[in-house]
Each structure stands twice: as C-alpha cells, then as structure tokens.
Coordinates of C-alpha atoms in Angstrom, one line a residue:
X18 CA 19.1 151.1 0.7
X19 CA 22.8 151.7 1.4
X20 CA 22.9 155.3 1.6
X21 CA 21.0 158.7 3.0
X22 CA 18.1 160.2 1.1
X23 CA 19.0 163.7 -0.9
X24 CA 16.0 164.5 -3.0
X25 CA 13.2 167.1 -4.4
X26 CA 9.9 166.2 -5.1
X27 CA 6.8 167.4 -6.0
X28 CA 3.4 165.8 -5.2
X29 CA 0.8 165.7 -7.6
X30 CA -2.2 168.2 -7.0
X31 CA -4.6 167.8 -4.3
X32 CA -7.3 165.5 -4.7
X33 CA -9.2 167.7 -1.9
X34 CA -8.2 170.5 -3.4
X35 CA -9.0 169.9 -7.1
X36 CA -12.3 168.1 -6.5
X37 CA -13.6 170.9 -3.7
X38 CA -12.7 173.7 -6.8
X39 CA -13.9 171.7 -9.1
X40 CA -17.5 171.9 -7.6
X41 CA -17.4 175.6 -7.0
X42 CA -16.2 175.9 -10.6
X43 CA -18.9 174.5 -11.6
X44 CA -21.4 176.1 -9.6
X45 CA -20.1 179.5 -10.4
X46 CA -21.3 182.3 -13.2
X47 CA -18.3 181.9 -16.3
X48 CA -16.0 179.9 -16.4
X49 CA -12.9 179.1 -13.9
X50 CA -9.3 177.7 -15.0
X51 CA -8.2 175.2 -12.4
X52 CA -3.9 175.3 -12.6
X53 CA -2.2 172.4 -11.0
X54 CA -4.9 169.9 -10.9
X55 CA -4.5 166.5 -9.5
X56 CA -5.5 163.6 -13.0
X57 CA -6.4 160.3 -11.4
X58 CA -8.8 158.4 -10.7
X59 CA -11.1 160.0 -8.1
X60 CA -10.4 163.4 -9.5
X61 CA -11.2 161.5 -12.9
X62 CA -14.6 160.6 -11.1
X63 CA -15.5 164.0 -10.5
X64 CA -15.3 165.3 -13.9
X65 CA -17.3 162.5 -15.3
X66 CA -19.9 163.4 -12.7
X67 CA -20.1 167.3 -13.9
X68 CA -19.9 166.3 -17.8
X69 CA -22.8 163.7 -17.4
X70 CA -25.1 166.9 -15.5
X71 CA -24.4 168.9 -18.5
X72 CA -21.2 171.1 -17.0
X73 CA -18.6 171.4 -19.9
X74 CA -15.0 170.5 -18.2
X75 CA -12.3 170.7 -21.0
X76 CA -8.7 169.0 -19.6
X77 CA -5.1 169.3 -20.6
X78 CA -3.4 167.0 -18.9
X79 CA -0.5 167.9 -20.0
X80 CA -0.2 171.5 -18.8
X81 CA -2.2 169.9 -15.3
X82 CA -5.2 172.8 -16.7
X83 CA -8.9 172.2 -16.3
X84 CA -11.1 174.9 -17.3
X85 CA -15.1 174.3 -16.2
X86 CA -17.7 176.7 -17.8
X87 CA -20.0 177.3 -14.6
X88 CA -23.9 176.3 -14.7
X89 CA -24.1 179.7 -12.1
X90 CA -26.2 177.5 -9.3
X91 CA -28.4 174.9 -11.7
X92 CA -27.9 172.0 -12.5
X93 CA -28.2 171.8 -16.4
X94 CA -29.4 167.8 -16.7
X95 CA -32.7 167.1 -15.6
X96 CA -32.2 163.5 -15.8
X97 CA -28.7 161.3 -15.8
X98 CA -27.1 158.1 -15.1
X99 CA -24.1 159.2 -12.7
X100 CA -21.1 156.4 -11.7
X101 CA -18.8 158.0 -8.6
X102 CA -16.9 154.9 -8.8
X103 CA -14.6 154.5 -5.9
X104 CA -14.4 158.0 -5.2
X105 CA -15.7 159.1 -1.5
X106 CA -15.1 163.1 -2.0
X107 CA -16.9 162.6 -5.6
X108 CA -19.8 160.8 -3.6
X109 CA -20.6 162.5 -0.8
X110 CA -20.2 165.9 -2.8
X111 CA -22.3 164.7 -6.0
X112 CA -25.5 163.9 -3.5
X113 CA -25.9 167.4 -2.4
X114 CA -24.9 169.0 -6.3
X115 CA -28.2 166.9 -7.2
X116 CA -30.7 168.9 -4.9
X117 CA -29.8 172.0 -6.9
X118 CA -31.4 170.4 -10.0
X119 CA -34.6 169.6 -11.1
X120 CA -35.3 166.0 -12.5
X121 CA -34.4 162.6 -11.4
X122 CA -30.9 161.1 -11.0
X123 CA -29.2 158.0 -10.6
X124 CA -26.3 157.4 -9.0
X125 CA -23.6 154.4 -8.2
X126 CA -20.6 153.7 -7.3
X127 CA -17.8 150.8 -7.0
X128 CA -18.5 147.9 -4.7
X129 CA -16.3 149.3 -2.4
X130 CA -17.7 152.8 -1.9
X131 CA -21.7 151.1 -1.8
X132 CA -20.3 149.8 1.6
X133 CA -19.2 152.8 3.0
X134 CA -22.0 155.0 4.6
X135 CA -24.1 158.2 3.0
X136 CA -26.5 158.5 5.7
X137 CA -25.7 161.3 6.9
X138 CA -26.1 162.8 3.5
X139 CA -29.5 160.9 2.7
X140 CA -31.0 162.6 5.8
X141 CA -30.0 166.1 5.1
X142 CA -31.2 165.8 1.8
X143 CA -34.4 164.7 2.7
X144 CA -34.8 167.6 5.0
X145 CA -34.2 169.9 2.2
X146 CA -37.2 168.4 1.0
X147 CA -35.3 166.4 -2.3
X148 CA -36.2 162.8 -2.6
X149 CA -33.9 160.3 -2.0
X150 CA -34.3 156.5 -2.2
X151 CA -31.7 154.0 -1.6
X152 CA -31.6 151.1 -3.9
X153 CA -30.0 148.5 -2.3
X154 CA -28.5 149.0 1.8
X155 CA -30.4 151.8 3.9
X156 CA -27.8 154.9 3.4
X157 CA -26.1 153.7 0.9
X158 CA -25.4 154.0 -3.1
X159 CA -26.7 152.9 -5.5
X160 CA -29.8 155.6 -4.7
X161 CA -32.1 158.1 -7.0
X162 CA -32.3 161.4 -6.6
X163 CA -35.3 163.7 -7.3
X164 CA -35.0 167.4 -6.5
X165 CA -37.2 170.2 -7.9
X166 CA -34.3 172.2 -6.4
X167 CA -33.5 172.1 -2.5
X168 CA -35.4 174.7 0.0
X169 CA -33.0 176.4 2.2
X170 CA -33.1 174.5 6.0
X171 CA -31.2 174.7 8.8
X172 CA -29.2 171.4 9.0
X173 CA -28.2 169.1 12.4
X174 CA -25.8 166.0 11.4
X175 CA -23.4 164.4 13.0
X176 CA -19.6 165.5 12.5
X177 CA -17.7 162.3 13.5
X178 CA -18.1 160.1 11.0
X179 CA -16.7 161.4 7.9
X180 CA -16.2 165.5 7.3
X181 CA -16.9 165.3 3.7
X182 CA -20.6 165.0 4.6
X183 CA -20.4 168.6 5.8
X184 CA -18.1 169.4 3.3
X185 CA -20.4 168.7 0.4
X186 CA -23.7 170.3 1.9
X187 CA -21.3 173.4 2.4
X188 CA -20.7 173.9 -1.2
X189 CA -24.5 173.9 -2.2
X190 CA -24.8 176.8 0.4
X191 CA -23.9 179.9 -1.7
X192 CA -26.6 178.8 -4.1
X193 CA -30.0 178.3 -2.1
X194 CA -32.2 181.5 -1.8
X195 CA -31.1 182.3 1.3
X196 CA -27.7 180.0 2.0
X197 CA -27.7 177.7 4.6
X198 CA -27.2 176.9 8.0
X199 CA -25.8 173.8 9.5
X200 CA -25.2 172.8 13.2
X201 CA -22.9 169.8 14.2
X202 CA -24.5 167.8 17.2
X203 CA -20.9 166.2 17.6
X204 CA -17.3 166.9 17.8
X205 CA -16.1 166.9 14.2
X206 CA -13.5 165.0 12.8
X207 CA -11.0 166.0 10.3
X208 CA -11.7 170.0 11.2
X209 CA -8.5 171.0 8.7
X210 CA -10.8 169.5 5.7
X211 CA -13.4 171.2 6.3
X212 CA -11.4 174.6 7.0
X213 CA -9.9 173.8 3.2
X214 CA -13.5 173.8 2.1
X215 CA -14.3 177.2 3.4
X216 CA -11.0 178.6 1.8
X217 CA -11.7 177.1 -1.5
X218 CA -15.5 178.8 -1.5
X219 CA -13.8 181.9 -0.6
X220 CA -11.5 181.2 -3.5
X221 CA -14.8 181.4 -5.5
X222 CA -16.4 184.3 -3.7
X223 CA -18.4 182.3 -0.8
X224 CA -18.9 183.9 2.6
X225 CA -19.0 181.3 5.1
X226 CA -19.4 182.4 9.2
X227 CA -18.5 180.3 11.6
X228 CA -20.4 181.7 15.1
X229 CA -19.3 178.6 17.2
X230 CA -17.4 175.4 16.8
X231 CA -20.4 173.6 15.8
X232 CA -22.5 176.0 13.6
X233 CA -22.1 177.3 10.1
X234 CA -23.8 179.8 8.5
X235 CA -23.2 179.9 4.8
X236 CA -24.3 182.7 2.8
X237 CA -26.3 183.5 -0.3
X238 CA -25.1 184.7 -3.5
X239 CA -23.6 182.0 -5.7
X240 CA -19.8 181.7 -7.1
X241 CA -17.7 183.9 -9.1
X242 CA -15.4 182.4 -11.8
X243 CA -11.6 182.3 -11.3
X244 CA -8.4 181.5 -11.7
X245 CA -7.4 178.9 -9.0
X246 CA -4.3 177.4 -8.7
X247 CA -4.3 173.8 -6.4
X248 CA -1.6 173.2 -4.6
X249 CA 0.6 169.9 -4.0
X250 CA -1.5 167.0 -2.2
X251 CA -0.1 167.1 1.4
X252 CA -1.6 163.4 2.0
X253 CA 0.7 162.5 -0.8
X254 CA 3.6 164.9 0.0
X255 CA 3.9 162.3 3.8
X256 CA 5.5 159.8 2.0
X257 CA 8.7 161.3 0.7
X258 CA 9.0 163.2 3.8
X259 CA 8.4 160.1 5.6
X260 CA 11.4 158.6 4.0
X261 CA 13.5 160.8 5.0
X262 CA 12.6 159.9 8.3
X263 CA 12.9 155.9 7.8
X264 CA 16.1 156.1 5.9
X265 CA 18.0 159.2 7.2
X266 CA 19.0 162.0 4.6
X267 CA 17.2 164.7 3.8
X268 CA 13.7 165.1 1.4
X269 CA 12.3 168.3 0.3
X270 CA 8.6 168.6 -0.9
X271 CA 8.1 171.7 -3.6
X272 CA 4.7 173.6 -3.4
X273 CA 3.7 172.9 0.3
X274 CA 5.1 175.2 2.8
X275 CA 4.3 177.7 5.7
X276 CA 1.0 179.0 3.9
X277 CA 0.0 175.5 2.6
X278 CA -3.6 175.2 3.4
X279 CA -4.1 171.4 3.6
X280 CA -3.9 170.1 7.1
X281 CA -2.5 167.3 6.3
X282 CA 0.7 169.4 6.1
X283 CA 1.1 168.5 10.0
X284 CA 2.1 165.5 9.4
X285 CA 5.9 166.8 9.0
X286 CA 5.3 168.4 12.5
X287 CA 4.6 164.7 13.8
X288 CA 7.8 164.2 12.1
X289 CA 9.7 167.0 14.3
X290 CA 8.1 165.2 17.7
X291 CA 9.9 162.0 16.6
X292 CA 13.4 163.6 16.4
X293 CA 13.5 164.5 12.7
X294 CA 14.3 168.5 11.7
X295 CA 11.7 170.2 10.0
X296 CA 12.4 173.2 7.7
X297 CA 9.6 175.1 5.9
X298 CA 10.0 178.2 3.7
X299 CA 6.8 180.1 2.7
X300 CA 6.7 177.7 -0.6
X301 CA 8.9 174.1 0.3
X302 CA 9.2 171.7 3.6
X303 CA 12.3 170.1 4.1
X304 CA 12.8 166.8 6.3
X305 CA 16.4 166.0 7.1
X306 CA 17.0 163.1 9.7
X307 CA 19.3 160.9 10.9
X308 CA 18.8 156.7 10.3
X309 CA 18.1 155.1 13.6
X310 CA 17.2 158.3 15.3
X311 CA 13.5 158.5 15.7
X312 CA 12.1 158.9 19.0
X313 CA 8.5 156.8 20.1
X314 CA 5.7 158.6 21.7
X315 CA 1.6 158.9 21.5
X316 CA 0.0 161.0 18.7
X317 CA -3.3 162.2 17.9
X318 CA -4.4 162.0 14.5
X319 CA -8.1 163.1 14.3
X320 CA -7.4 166.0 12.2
X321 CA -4.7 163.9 9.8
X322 CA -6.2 161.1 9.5
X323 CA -5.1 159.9 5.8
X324 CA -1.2 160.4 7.0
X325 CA -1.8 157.9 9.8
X326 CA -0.6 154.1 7.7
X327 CA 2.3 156.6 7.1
X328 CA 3.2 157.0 10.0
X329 CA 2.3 153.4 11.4
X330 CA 5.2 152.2 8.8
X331 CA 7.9 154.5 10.7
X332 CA 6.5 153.1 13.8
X333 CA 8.4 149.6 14.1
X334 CA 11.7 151.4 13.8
X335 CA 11.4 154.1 16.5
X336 CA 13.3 153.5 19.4
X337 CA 10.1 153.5 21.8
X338 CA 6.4 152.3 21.2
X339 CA 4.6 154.5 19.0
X340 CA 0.8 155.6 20.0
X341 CA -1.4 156.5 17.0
X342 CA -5.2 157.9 18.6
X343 CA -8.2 159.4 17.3
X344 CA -8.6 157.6 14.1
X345 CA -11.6 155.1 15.1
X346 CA -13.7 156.5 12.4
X347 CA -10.8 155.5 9.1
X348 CA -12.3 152.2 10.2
X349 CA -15.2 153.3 7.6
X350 CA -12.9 154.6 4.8
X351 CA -12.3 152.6 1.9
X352 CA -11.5 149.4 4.1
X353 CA -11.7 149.1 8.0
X354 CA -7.9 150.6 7.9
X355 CA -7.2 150.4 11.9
X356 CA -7.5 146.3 11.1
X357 CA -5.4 146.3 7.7
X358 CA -2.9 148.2 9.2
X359 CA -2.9 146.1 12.1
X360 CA -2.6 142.7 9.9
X361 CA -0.3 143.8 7.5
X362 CA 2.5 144.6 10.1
X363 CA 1.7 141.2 11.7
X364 CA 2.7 139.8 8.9
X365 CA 6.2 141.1 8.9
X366 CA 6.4 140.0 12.6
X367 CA 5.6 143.7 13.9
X368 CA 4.0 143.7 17.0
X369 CA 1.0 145.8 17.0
X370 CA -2.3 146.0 19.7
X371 CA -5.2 147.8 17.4
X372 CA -7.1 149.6 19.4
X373 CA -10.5 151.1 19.1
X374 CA -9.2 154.6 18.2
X375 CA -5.6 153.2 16.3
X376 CA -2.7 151.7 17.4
X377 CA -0.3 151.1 19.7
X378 CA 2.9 150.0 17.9
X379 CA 6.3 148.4 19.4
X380 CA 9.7 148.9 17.6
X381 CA 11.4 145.9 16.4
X382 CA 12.6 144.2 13.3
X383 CA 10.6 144.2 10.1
X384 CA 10.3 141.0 8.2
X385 CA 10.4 140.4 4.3
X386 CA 7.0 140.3 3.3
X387 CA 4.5 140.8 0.2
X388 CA 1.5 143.2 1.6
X389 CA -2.1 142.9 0.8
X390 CA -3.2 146.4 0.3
X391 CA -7.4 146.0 0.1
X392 CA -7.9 148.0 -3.2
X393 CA -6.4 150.8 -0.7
X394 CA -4.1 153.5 -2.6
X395 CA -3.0 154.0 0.8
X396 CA -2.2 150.7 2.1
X397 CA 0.4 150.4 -1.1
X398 CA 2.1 153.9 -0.6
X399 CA 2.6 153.6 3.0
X400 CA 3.7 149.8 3.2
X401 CA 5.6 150.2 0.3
X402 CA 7.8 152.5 1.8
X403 CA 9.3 149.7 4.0
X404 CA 11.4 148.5 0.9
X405 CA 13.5 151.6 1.1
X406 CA 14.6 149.9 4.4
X407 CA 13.7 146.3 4.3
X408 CA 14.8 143.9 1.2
X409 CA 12.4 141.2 0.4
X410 CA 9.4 143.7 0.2
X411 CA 6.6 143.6 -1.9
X412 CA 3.3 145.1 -2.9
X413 CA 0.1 143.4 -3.9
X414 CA -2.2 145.1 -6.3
X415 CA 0.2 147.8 -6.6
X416 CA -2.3 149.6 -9.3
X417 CA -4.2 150.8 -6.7
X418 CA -2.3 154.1 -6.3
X419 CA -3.9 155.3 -9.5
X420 CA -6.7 156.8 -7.2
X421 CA -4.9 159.7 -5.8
X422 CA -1.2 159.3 -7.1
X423 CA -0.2 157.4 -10.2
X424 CA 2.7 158.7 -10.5
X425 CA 3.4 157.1 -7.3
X426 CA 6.4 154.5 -8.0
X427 CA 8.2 156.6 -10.2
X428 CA 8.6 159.0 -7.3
X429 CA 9.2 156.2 -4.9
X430 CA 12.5 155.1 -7.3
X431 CA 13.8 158.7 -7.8
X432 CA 14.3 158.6 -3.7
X433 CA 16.6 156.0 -3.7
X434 CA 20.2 158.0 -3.7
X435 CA 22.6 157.3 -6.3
X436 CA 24.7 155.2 -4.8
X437 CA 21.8 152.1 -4.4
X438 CA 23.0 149.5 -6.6
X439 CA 19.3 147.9 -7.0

C-alpha cells in the first residue's frame, strides 16, 4: 500500500438485523417486506428454517427484498427436518420458534455449531413445558423438539454466555397467552444486541418493559406486518473503518450513522480513543487518520464483542500496548477466538499474552504470513486486513466470509487507493 485510503462503502445488511426481522416477520398477521436484507449464508439459514415450518419467504436478491407472509403466532408444520447449519442467531432463535408449534421437530446443524452450547435454551424450553431431547452432547444440536405450544413462564437464565439465548426467547414473547417474563441471574453480555432485539419487536408492534437491568417483561399480543428496512451490518462496516486507521486516509461507511441502532457501531468510537477522527452525520461515519498515528490503551469490549479480531489487527501497529477486556465468553463462538487470535499473530512474530478475558497486545513489526482462519468469517476479514499494510500476506480458507459478507474481497480491493500498483 503506497498511498492513504479515500473511499465510500457500504456494508452489506445486518445479519442481526435481517435474521431478528425475519422472525417477527414471520410471526406476525400479513405479510412484511424486509428492504436491505443481508443474502449469505447464515441469513440463507434462516429462511430455509422458516420455508421448511411452512412460512412462505419469497427473495429478490437483486433488489436486497424479502417479503415473508406471517403465520400470526403458529407454527404451520407440525412435523420437519430443520438444518441451521453454521448459523448461531438461526440456532438459538429456531429452538424457541419450535415451542409455538405443535408436532415434533428435528433439528441440526454444522459440526461447528453442534459444539457450541444451547443449554441455556434447552432449559428454558423445558420450563415452558416443550420437550426437548438432545441427540448427541447434553445441550447441544442435533436435538428434537416436541411442543403442543409453549405455556407462558417466568424464565431465570444466565446472561453471560451468549445474548442470543435471550434474544430468541424474547421474540416468542408477543405470542404466548399472556407474554412472558424473563429474569437474568447474571450480568449480561452483549447488552447492545439485545437492545436491537427489542427495537426490531417494536418495529413489528411488540411492547417489551424493562423494570430493572435484569428483568423483562414482554407483552401479549402478537406482531403486526410491515415495511422494515435493515440497515448496513455495523460488525461488517469495522473493517473499512478499520483501514482507515491501519493505513491513514480517510473511509466513509454509507447507511450507519448517529441513529444506527447496532452497537457494534461503537467500534468507530474505539477508533477516536486511539487517535483517529471520527465524523458521523445522522446517515454516514467517516474515519480519517493519519498512518503511524494510533495511540495504545486498554478497552473493554463486552458489548462489541464481534469487532474485537478487528481491532486485535490494529493493535501491533499502535505506538503503545493495546488492552482488549471483557470478551472471555467469544471463546465459545464459532471457535475459541481469544486462542486463534492469539496464534495467528504469533505467527507473524506479534507478541501477544491471551488472557482469560482477551488480550494484551504489544506493538511491533508484523511478519509475512498465510493465516489459518478456523472456518471463522471473522478470522479472514480481520487478518486480512494486514495486507493493506504488510506484503507477503495471505488468507487460508478465504471462503469463509460467505457467512456474513460475501462480498467481502471485492470491498477489501476497492480500498486500496488508486495509486497501488498491485
């Protein structure tokens, strides 16, 4: 890379976003027109789910429409074979769509996603009274479901494991006889997801209360069908704006701005703390930084957890060591991502101490070297990021980003600025 960054981009949809309006779409009376939708492959996963249960999802890709014709609270299929593939959001949020049918239901999932836990999920479900048996591992897929639809409970679970167990009991709320209530006996982690859950409900015409930190009190009534428009991924949007930041120049992400309602959208803030300059206007958030300039420091990134390997790439070339906290529990994600990360920027000579709860990483000279990335989407778009700095970099299993972003490398090559002769 021989010159500053000066580029626009726009991030696909968000895969939180489109798979969270997706279920209340389905769940609603009529039928909803999702505009901006994220295509790929978890958000893939989630359609196939809702067509195998009997809920009509018509696509067009090409305008980024989907338009669901609402089952208004039950489940049409009293019987299906249901694959969530490598999805986690499609997982833990197709467990509790089951209990509001009535019939038997099988459901796996990728190797990878069988080892990541659903316990928490298991034992709610259960307390609703829908029977749930694990086919292989104790709290996790493969498993059968049988509901004759879920009685209304209040719910304990814990909250810091993963928030898209409470995220996908929330969204059955609305449509049990007299809603639901669920109380955290933990801190939770990744509050901004759930927060995107409640907004999306509301979207749909849920009323969800929130008396404490720890309690919510969803209420009865169903979904309404609508118009929804999904906005950019902000998970995604961290990479362009974390070039910016690596190479100097200035990046400007379209669609996520001051009223953005993913939380990952912090992530440019982290950016600011470093020494970057942060712009936002109510629709756009520009980056603009200078090479070499990035300050070290200690972050906490329990509530933006997915934009952590972003920043762990910046990390080497900040001019003090960089602190990542709070992220103990991405050790269950797809992989155990505190030890990938760790690894991987070993291997380019980085030094790195993992911690229990992230990282502590110390600035020096980054090595060429060809990555591993797990099967992780984001193992390849954060490491990959180090060839807009680095020469000799390369990605294995590059595919990968199909996931959540598969128009990922095109966007990486329209950063590089027109005067890079590679």
């Amino acid at each position: 890379m021989t010159g500053p960054l000066h580029a626009v981009v726009r991030p696909p949809g968000s895969k939180s976003i489109t798979n969270r309006a997706l279920v209340c779409a389905a769940l609603a009376a009529g039928t909803s027109e999702l505009r901006g939708a994220l295509f790929a492959d978890d958000t893939e996963a989630m359609i196939g789910v809702l067509t195998a249960l009997g809920i009509e999802v018509s696509a067009d890709p090409f305008a980024g429409s989907l338009r669901v014709a609402g089952c208004a609270g039950e489940v049409p299929a009293s019987a299906a074979e249901i694959d969530t593939r490598q999805s986690g959001t499609t997982s833990r949020f197709t467990l509790p769509l089951l209990a509001l049918g009535s019939g038997s239901y099988r459901v796996t999932a990728h190797p990878q996603m069988q080892a990541r836990p659903m316990g928490t999920t298991f034992d709610a479900l259960a307390e609703m009274g829908v029977g749930i048996e694990a086919l292989g591992s104790d709290g996790h897929l493969p498993a059968t479901v049988t509901s004759g639809r879920a009685r209304t409970a209040v719910l304990r679970i814990a909250g810091d494991a993963s928030s898209q167990f409470l995220s996908g009991l929330l969204m059955i709320g609305p449509c049990l006889p007299d809603g639901l209530v669920i109380e955290l006996t933990t801190d939770l982690v990744s509050r901004p997801y759930v927060e995107l859950t409640i907004a999306v409900m509301a979207s749909f015409g849920a009323v969800v209360e929130q008396p404490d930190e720890r309690t919510f009190a969803v209420a009865p009534g169903g979904y309404v069908a609508t118009g929804y428009e999904v906005e950019p991924d902000a998970s995604a949007a961290s990479y362009p704006l974390a070039a910016a930041a690596l190479c100097g120049g200035s990046v400007t992400v379209e669609g996520l701005g001051s009223s953005a309602l993913q939380g990952d959208a912090a992530f440019a803030d982290v950016l600011g703390l470093m020494g970057a300059d942060v712009h936002r206007t109510g629709h756009a958030t520009t980056v603009t930084a200078t090479r070499g300039a990035l300050l070290g420091g200690t972050f906490d990134f329990t509530h933006i957890s997915d934009t952590a390997q972003t920043l762990a790439v910046l990390a080497p070339f900040a001019e003090g060591p960089v602190t990542i906290t709070g992220i103990g529990f991405i050790r269950r994600k797809e992989i155990d991502r505190v030890a990938a990360v760790a690894t991987e920027l070993r291997r380019a000579g980085t030094d790195v101490h993992e911690d229990p709860d992230g990282w502590t990483i110390h600035p020096g000279p980054v090595a060429p070297a060809t990555f591993e990335t797990y099967d992780d989407h984001r193992m390849a778009m954060s490491f990959a990021l180090l060839g807009l700095r680095v020469p000799g970099i390369a990605i294995s299993g590059p595919g990968c980003v199909a996931k959540t972003f598969p128009g990922y490398w095109a966007m990486l090559d329209g950063l590089r600025p027109a005067d890079d002769g590679r």
